[in-house]
Coordinates of C-alpha atoms and ligand atoms in Angstrom, one line a residue:
X131 CA 0.4 -0.1 0.0
X132 CA 1.0 3.5 -0.5
X133 CA 0.8 5.9 1.8
X134 CA 2.3 9.1 0.9
X135 CA 1.3 11.4 -1.4
X136 CA 1.6 14.4 -2.6
X137 CA -0.3 17.2 -1.2
X138 CA -4.1 16.8 -2.3
X139 CA -6.5 19.3 -2.6
X140 CA -8.7 20.2 -0.6
X141 CA -12.4 18.3 -0.5
X142 CA -15.1 20.2 -2.6
X143 CA -17.9 17.6 -2.3
X144 CA -21.1 18.9 -0.7
X145 CA -21.4 16.2 1.8
X146 CA -19.3 17.8 4.5
X147 CA -19.7 21.4 6.1
X148 CA -19.2 24.0 3.5
X149 CA -15.6 24.8 3.5
X150 CA -15.8 23.5 7.1
X151 CA -13.6 20.9 9.2
X152 CA -15.3 17.4 10.0
X153 CA -15.5 16.1 13.4
X154 CA -12.6 12.7 13.6
X155 CA -11.6 10.5 16.0
X156 CA -8.0 9.5 15.4
X157 CA -6.9 8.5 18.9
X158 CA -7.6 8.9 22.5
X159 CA -4.5 10.1 24.1
X160 CA -4.6 13.5 21.9
X161 CA -8.7 13.8 22.7
X162 CA -10.2 15.6 25.5
X163 CA -11.7 13.2 28.6
X164 CA -14.5 14.9 28.3
X165 CA -15.6 14.2 24.7
X166 CA -14.5 10.2 25.8
X167 CA -16.9 10.1 28.8
X168 CA -20.0 11.8 26.6
X169 CA -19.1 9.1 24.1
X170 CA -19.5 6.8 26.9
X171 CA -22.9 7.9 28.6
X172 CA -24.3 8.3 24.6
X173 CA -23.4 4.8 24.2
X174 CA -25.1 3.7 27.3
X175 CA -28.6 4.5 26.1
X176 CA -28.5 4.9 22.0
X177 CA -30.9 3.4 20.8
X178 CA -31.7 2.5 16.7
X179 CA -33.1 5.5 14.8
X180 CA -32.8 7.4 11.1
X181 CA -30.5 10.1 12.9
X182 CA -28.3 9.4 9.9
X183 CA -30.4 9.0 7.1
X184 CA -29.6 10.1 3.8
X185 CA -25.8 10.4 5.5
X186 CA -22.9 8.2 3.8
X187 CA -20.5 5.7 5.6
X188 CA -17.9 4.2 4.0
X189 CA -15.7 1.1 5.6
X190 CA -11.7 1.0 4.1
X191 CA -10.1 -1.8 5.8
X192 CA -6.5 -2.4 5.0
X193 CA -6.0 -5.0 7.7
X194 CA -8.2 -7.9 8.4
X195 CA -11.0 -7.4 10.7
X196 CA -14.0 -8.9 11.8
X197 CA -15.3 -7.7 15.2
X198 CA -14.5 -3.8 14.3
X199 CA -15.7 -3.7 10.6
X200 CA -19.1 -6.0 11.2
X201 CA -20.3 -3.8 14.0
X202 CA -19.4 -0.2 12.4
X203 CA -21.4 -1.6 9.4
X204 CA -24.6 -2.5 12.0
X205 CA -23.6 0.2 13.6
X206 CA -24.3 2.7 10.9
X207 CA -27.2 0.7 9.7
X208 CA -29.0 1.1 13.2
X209 CA -29.0 4.8 12.7
X210 CA -30.2 4.2 9.3
X211 CA -27.1 5.6 7.3
X212 CA -26.0 4.5 4.2
X213 CA -22.9 2.3 4.1
X214 CA -20.4 1.6 1.6
X215 CA -17.5 -1.1 2.0
X216 CA -13.9 -0.9 0.4
X217 CA -12.5 -3.7 0.9
X218 CA -8.3 -4.5 0.9
X219 CA -8.8 -6.8 -2.3
X220 CA -11.3 -4.6 -4.1
X221 CA -9.5 -1.4 -3.7
X222 CA -7.6 0.5 -6.4
X223 CA -4.7 1.0 -3.9
X224 CA -3.7 -2.6 -5.4
X225 CA -3.1 -0.5 -8.5
X226 CA -1.0 1.7 -6.8
X227 CA -3.2 4.4 -5.9
X228 CA -2.5 5.8 -2.7
X229 CA -4.7 6.1 0.4
X230 CA -4.9 9.6 0.1
X231 CA -6.3 9.8 -3.2
X232 CA -8.7 6.8 -2.3
X233 CA -10.0 8.7 0.5
X234 CA -10.3 11.4 -2.0
X235 CA -12.4 9.6 -4.5
X236 CA -14.8 8.9 -2.0
X237 CA -14.9 12.5 -0.5
X238 CA -15.9 13.4 -3.9
X239 CA -18.3 11.2 -4.1
X240 CA -19.9 12.7 -1.0
X241 CA -18.9 10.1 1.8
X242 CA -19.5 12.5 4.8
X243 CA -17.4 9.7 7.1
X244 CA -15.4 7.5 6.4
X245 CA -13.8 4.3 8.9
X246 CA -10.1 3.4 8.4
X247 CA -8.4 0.2 9.1
X248 CA -4.7 0.6 7.9
X249 CA -1.4 -1.5 9.3
X250 CA 0.9 1.9 9.4
X251 CA 0.4 3.8 12.3
X252 CA -0.9 7.1 11.3
X253 CA -3.1 6.7 7.6
X254 CA -6.3 7.9 9.2
X255 CA -4.6 10.6 10.9
X256 CA -3.0 11.6 7.6
X257 CA -6.3 10.8 5.7
X258 CA -8.1 13.9 8.2
X259 CA -5.2 16.0 7.7
X260 CA -5.6 16.2 3.7
X261 CA -9.5 15.5 3.6
X262 CA -10.8 18.0 6.2
X263 CA -14.5 18.2 5.3
X264 CA -14.8 14.3 5.9
X265 CA -15.0 13.0 9.2
X266 CA -12.7 10.1 9.6
X267 CA -12.8 7.2 12.4
X268 CA -9.6 5.1 13.1
X269 CA -11.0 1.7 13.5
X270 CA -6.8 0.8 14.1
X271 CA -3.8 1.9 12.9
X272 CA -1.1 -0.2 12.9
X273 CA 0.9 0.2 16.3
X274 CA -0.8 3.5 17.2
X275 CA -4.5 3.6 18.8
X276 CA -7.5 1.6 18.6
X277 CA -10.2 4.0 20.1
X278 CA -14.0 2.7 19.4
X279 CA -12.4 -0.6 21.1
X280 CA -11.0 1.2 24.6
X281 CA -14.7 3.3 24.6
X282 CA -16.4 -0.1 24.1
X283 CA -14.2 -1.7 26.9
X284 CA -14.9 1.4 29.1
X285 CA -18.2 0.6 28.6
X286 CA -18.2 -2.6 29.1
X287 CA -16.0 -2.0 32.8
X288 CA -18.6 0.7 33.8
X289 CA -21.8 -1.4 33.2
X290 CA -19.6 -4.7 35.2
X291 CA -18.7 -2.2 38.1
X292 CA -21.8 -0.5 38.4
X293 CA -19.5 3.0 37.7
X294 CA -22.0 4.6 36.1
X295 CA -20.4 8.1 36.7
X296 CA -17.7 6.9 34.5
X297 CA -15.2 6.7 37.6
X298 CA -13.3 4.3 37.5
X299 CA -11.2 5.7 40.6
X300 CA -10.6 2.5 43.0
X301 CA -10.5 0.1 39.9
X302 CA -6.7 -1.7 39.0
X303 CA -6.8 -3.0 35.1
X304 CA -3.9 -5.6 34.8
X305 CA -2.9 -5.3 30.4
X306 CA -1.2 -8.8 29.7
X307 CA 0.3 -9.7 26.8
X308 CA 1.9 -8.1 23.5
X309 CA 1.8 -4.4 24.9
X310 CA 4.4 -2.6 22.6
X311 CA 2.5 -3.6 20.0
X312 CA -0.9 -3.3 21.0
X313 CA -2.8 0.0 19.8
X314 CA -5.6 -1.7 21.9
X315 CA -3.4 -1.4 24.7
X316 CA -2.2 2.1 23.7
X317 CA -6.0 3.3 23.8
X318 CA -7.2 1.6 26.5
X319 CA -4.1 2.8 28.8
X320 CA -5.4 6.7 28.1
X321 CA -8.8 6.2 28.8
X322 CA -8.6 4.1 31.4
X323 CA -6.1 6.3 33.0
X324 CA -8.1 9.5 32.0
X325 CA -10.8 7.4 33.6
X326 CA -9.0 7.4 36.9
X327 CA -8.4 3.6 37.2
X328 CA -4.6 2.4 37.7
X329 CA -3.1 0.6 34.5
X330 CA -0.6 -2.2 35.4
X331 CA 1.2 -4.0 31.9
X332 CA 2.7 -7.3 32.1
X333 CA 4.6 -9.6 29.8
X334 CA 8.1 -10.3 29.0
X335 CA 10.0 -8.3 28.7
X336 CA 10.7 -8.5 24.5
X337 CA 6.8 -7.6 24.5
X338 CA 6.9 -4.8 27.2
X339 CA 9.0 -1.8 27.6
X340 CA 9.7 -0.3 31.4
X341 CA 9.3 3.1 28.9
X342 CA 5.6 2.0 29.3
X343 CA 5.6 4.1 32.3
X344 CA 6.1 7.1 31.0
X345 CA 2.6 6.9 29.8
X346 CA 1.8 6.8 33.7
X347 CA 1.1 2.9 34.4
X348 CA 3.2 0.3 35.8
X349 CA 4.8 -2.4 34.6
X350 CA 5.8 -5.6 35.4
X351 CA 7.5 -8.7 34.1
X352 CA 5.3 -11.7 36.1
X353 CA 1.7 -12.6 35.5
X354 CA 1.0 -13.3 39.1
X355 CA 2.5 -9.8 40.1
X356 CA 0.1 -8.3 37.6
X357 CA -2.9 -10.1 39.1
X358 CA -2.5 -9.2 42.6
X359 CA -5.5 -6.7 43.5
X360 CA -6.6 -6.4 39.6
X361 CA -10.2 -6.3 39.2
X362 CA -10.2 -6.4 35.3
X363 CA -7.8 -8.9 34.3
X364 CA -6.8 -7.6 30.0
X365 CA -5.0 -10.4 27.8
X366 CA -3.9 -9.4 24.7
X367 CA -2.8 -11.6 21.8
X368 CA 0.8 -11.7 20.6
X369 CA 0.8 -10.0 17.0
X370 CA 2.8 -12.2 15.4
X371 CA 2.3 -10.7 12.0
X372 CA 4.0 -7.6 12.7
X373 CA 7.5 -9.3 14.1
X374 CA 9.1 -10.0 10.9
X375 CA 10.4 -13.4 11.9
X376 CA 7.1 -14.6 12.9
X377 CA 6.7 -16.4 15.7
X378 CA 9.9 -15.4 16.9
X379 CA 8.2 -13.0 18.6
X380 CA 8.5 -15.4 21.9
X381 CA 10.7 -18.2 22.4
X382 CA 8.1 -21.2 23.1
X383 CA 4.3 -21.0 23.1
X384 CA 4.3 -23.5 25.9
X385 CA 6.7 -21.6 28.0
X386 CA 4.7 -18.1 27.3
X387 CA 1.2 -20.0 28.5
X388 CA 2.9 -21.0 31.8
X389 CA 4.5 -17.6 32.4
X390 CA 1.8 -14.9 31.0
X391 CA -1.4 -17.2 30.0
X392 CA -4.1 -16.9 31.7
X393 CA -4.6 -20.6 32.3
X394 CA -7.5 -22.6 34.6
X395 CA -5.7 -22.7 37.4
X396 CA -5.0 -18.6 37.4
X397 CA -8.7 -17.7 36.6
X398 CA -9.7 -19.9 39.6
X399 CA -7.0 -18.2 41.8
X400 CA -8.2 -14.5 40.5
X401 CA -12.0 -15.7 41.6
X402 CA -15.3 -14.3 40.7
X403 CA -15.4 -11.1 42.0
X404 CA -12.5 -10.5 39.0
X405 CA -13.3 -10.0 35.4
X406 CA -11.4 -10.8 32.3
X407 CA -11.2 -9.3 29.4
X408 CA -10.4 -9.8 25.4
X409 CA -10.2 -7.2 22.4
X410 CA -10.0 -10.3 20.3
X411 CA -9.2 -12.4 18.4
X412 CA -8.0 -14.7 20.9
X413 CA -5.8 -17.3 20.8
X414 CA -7.2 -20.5 22.6
X415 CA -4.4 -21.9 24.5
X416 CA -1.8 -19.6 24.1
X417 CA -2.3 -16.3 25.8
X418 CA -5.5 -17.6 27.5
X419 CA -7.1 -21.3 27.9
X420 CA -10.4 -21.9 26.2
X421 CA -12.8 -22.6 29.3
X422 CA -10.9 -19.1 31.2
X423 CA -12.0 -17.3 27.7
X424 CA -15.6 -18.9 28.1
X425 CA -15.5 -18.0 31.8
X426 CA -16.4 -21.8 32.4
X427 CA -13.5 -22.3 35.4
X428 CA -15.9 -23.0 38.3
X429 CA -15.1 -20.1 41.0
X430 CA -13.0 -18.6 38.7
X431 CA -13.1 -15.2 37.0
X432 CA -16.0 -13.8 35.0
X433 CA -15.4 -13.2 31.5
X434 CA -16.2 -10.2 29.5
X435 CA -15.3 -11.1 25.9
X436 CA -18.6 -11.8 24.4
X437 CA -20.1 -8.5 26.1
X438 CA -17.2 -6.2 25.3
X439 CA -18.4 -7.6 21.3
X440 CA -22.0 -6.7 21.9
X441 CA -20.9 -3.3 23.3
X442 CA -18.8 -2.3 20.4
X443 CA -22.3 -2.0 18.4
X444 CA -24.1 0.5 20.5
X445 CA -20.3 2.0 21.1
X446 CA -19.8 2.7 17.3
X447 CA -22.9 4.3 17.3
X448 CA -22.2 6.5 19.7
X449 CA -19.4 7.3 18.0
X450 CA -20.8 8.0 14.3
X451 CA -23.4 9.6 15.7
X452 CA -20.8 12.2 17.7
X453 CA -18.5 12.4 14.3
X454 CA -21.8 12.9 11.9
X455 CA -24.3 15.2 14.4
X456 CA -21.9 17.4 17.0
X457 CA -23.6 19.3 19.4
Ligands
CP140 N1 -11.2 -6.3 18.7 C1 -10.3 -6.0 17.3 O1 -10.3 -5.0 16.9 O2 -10.7 -7.1 16.6 P1 -11.0 -7.1 14.5 O3 -9.4 -7.5 14.5 O4 -11.8 -8.3 14.5 O5 -11.8 -6.3 14.3

């Protein structure tokens, strides 16, 4: 995929605010926490409606997705928007067109919002800068951010711990796994800290860098230490596709499971007051055992993995509404 582009003329189609700047969602860290609170509050109460009737929402996914893509399409349809899907395999990016030109083409056709997933960090932000009249929503870019995943996770935590005011103080969230490569971790660290939770990151030193402490989180290199005092244990998969040597990201899957996996035994030790989360896709038997993932360990931690998926639709409805009907 060619990312770079010569400066593109500003958008001139009629679908955005005339001569104005559309509202985007590129990341959590760059946004005021009050905007994020507002989206989660809206997600709690949002119902299907016709609020986006006549609006065009395009999904442009340059990387595979099951949950994010499907839930954005459902969210847009629940609000009566018209949806367009430009899959990786069918766009002219494969013929050498830049992503800016692809997005510019959609904009010229009157698309109001484009939902972008990209392998490279920064692509949604780049599109937003070049096409200020069309809303750009980041559906996960490289190792940068996955804001709508974190917003859905915050909704899930708020409901699980009855924190309707979105004040997470006193809650401790352990994020375990391939943190350095994880856009989900990056967005969650910013949002959870912003809402008042304390966050501890854990994994092997090859996947979890001590420099993450500069983001205001604790870093430990032991799963058992991370579990200590945690109310939420958020497991992440190892993103093998982002490492040149494939499975070389870890020395041995068996050893990784023993040291950092949420095994049934660890689930039992956590107990049913603790909740387990995972953004998916899960690698069962590696970072999480099947029964632990499904919340089927007797006396073990409760699994909210399916709830996260369900909440993803409501959250993305709220994000579309926030971007396309501001105020
Ligand atoms: N959590 C998440 O982004 O999943 P998908 O890759 O299936 O969209």
